[in-house]
């Protein structure tokens, strides 16, 4: 099974971006994708991190790199 990309990746920073271009990205977080609304998730990430994040989906799990982890409350706001 290959790597599956999700529509949210088109609104994130490319995974090929050198780490030096994103010095504030220090945290990696994985979130189960089964009840997440991708549009709400991207909106939350854009609001909180102004584009300074990476997100991809693989095996129904969102992998997010950002300056900090999303809180449980923030994650709950992104659910369907």
Coordinates of C-alpha atoms in Angstrom, one line a residue:
X1 CA 0.0 0.0 0.0
X2 CA 1.4 3.4 -1.0
X3 CA 1.4 6.8 0.6
X4 CA -2.1 8.4 0.3
X5 CA -2.2 12.2 0.2
X6 CA -5.3 14.1 1.2
X7 CA -6.7 17.3 -0.1
X8 CA -5.5 19.3 2.9
X9 CA -1.9 18.8 1.7
X10 CA -2.6 21.2 -1.1
X11 CA -3.1 24.0 1.4
X12 CA 0.0 23.2 3.4
X13 CA 3.7 23.7 3.0
X14 CA 5.4 21.2 0.8
X15 CA 7.0 18.3 2.5
X16 CA 10.1 19.1 0.4
X17 CA 10.6 22.4 2.1
X18 CA 14.0 22.5 3.9
X19 CA 13.7 22.5 7.6
X20 CA 15.6 25.8 7.8
X21 CA 12.7 27.4 6.0
X22 CA 10.4 26.6 8.8
X23 CA 12.4 27.2 12.1
X24 CA 9.2 27.4 14.2
X25 CA 8.1 23.8 13.4
X26 CA 9.1 21.9 16.5
X27 CA 6.2 19.6 17.2
X28 CA 4.9 16.5 15.5
X29 CA 1.3 15.3 16.3
X30 CA -0.8 12.5 14.9
X31 CA -4.6 12.7 14.9
X32 CA -7.0 9.9 13.9
X33 CA -8.8 11.0 10.8
X34 CA -12.0 9.0 11.1
X35 CA -14.1 11.9 12.4
X36 CA -12.1 14.9 11.3
X37 CA -13.4 17.5 8.9
X38 CA -10.4 18.4 6.7
X39 CA -11.7 21.9 5.9
X40 CA -12.1 22.7 9.7
X41 CA -8.6 21.2 10.3
X42 CA -6.9 23.3 7.7
X43 CA -8.8 26.4 8.8
X44 CA -7.7 25.8 12.4
X45 CA -4.0 25.3 11.3
X46 CA -4.1 28.4 9.1
X47 CA -5.6 30.5 12.0
X48 CA -3.2 29.2 14.6
X49 CA 0.1 28.9 12.6
X50 CA -0.3 31.2 9.6
X51 CA 0.9 28.6 7.1
X52 CA 3.9 27.5 9.2
X53 CA 2.9 23.9 9.3
X54 CA 2.9 20.7 7.4
X55 CA 0.1 18.2 7.3
X56 CA -0.4 14.9 5.4
X57 CA -2.7 11.9 5.8
X58 CA -1.6 8.3 5.7
X59 CA -3.5 5.3 6.9
X60 CA -6.4 7.5 8.0
X61 CA -4.2 9.5 10.4
X62 CA -3.3 13.1 10.0
X63 CA 0.4 13.8 10.7
X64 CA 0.9 17.5 11.6
X65 CA 4.2 19.4 12.1
X66 CA 3.7 22.8 13.7
X67 CA 5.1 25.1 16.3
X68 CA 3.1 23.3 18.9
X69 CA 0.5 20.5 19.2
X70 CA -3.2 21.3 18.9
X71 CA -5.0 21.1 22.2
X72 CA -7.8 18.6 22.8
X73 CA -10.3 21.5 22.6
X74 CA -8.8 22.7 19.2
X75 CA -9.0 19.1 17.9
X76 CA -12.6 18.8 19.0
X77 CA -13.5 21.9 17.1
X78 CA -12.2 20.2 13.9
X79 CA -14.5 17.2 14.2
X80 CA -17.6 16.6 12.0

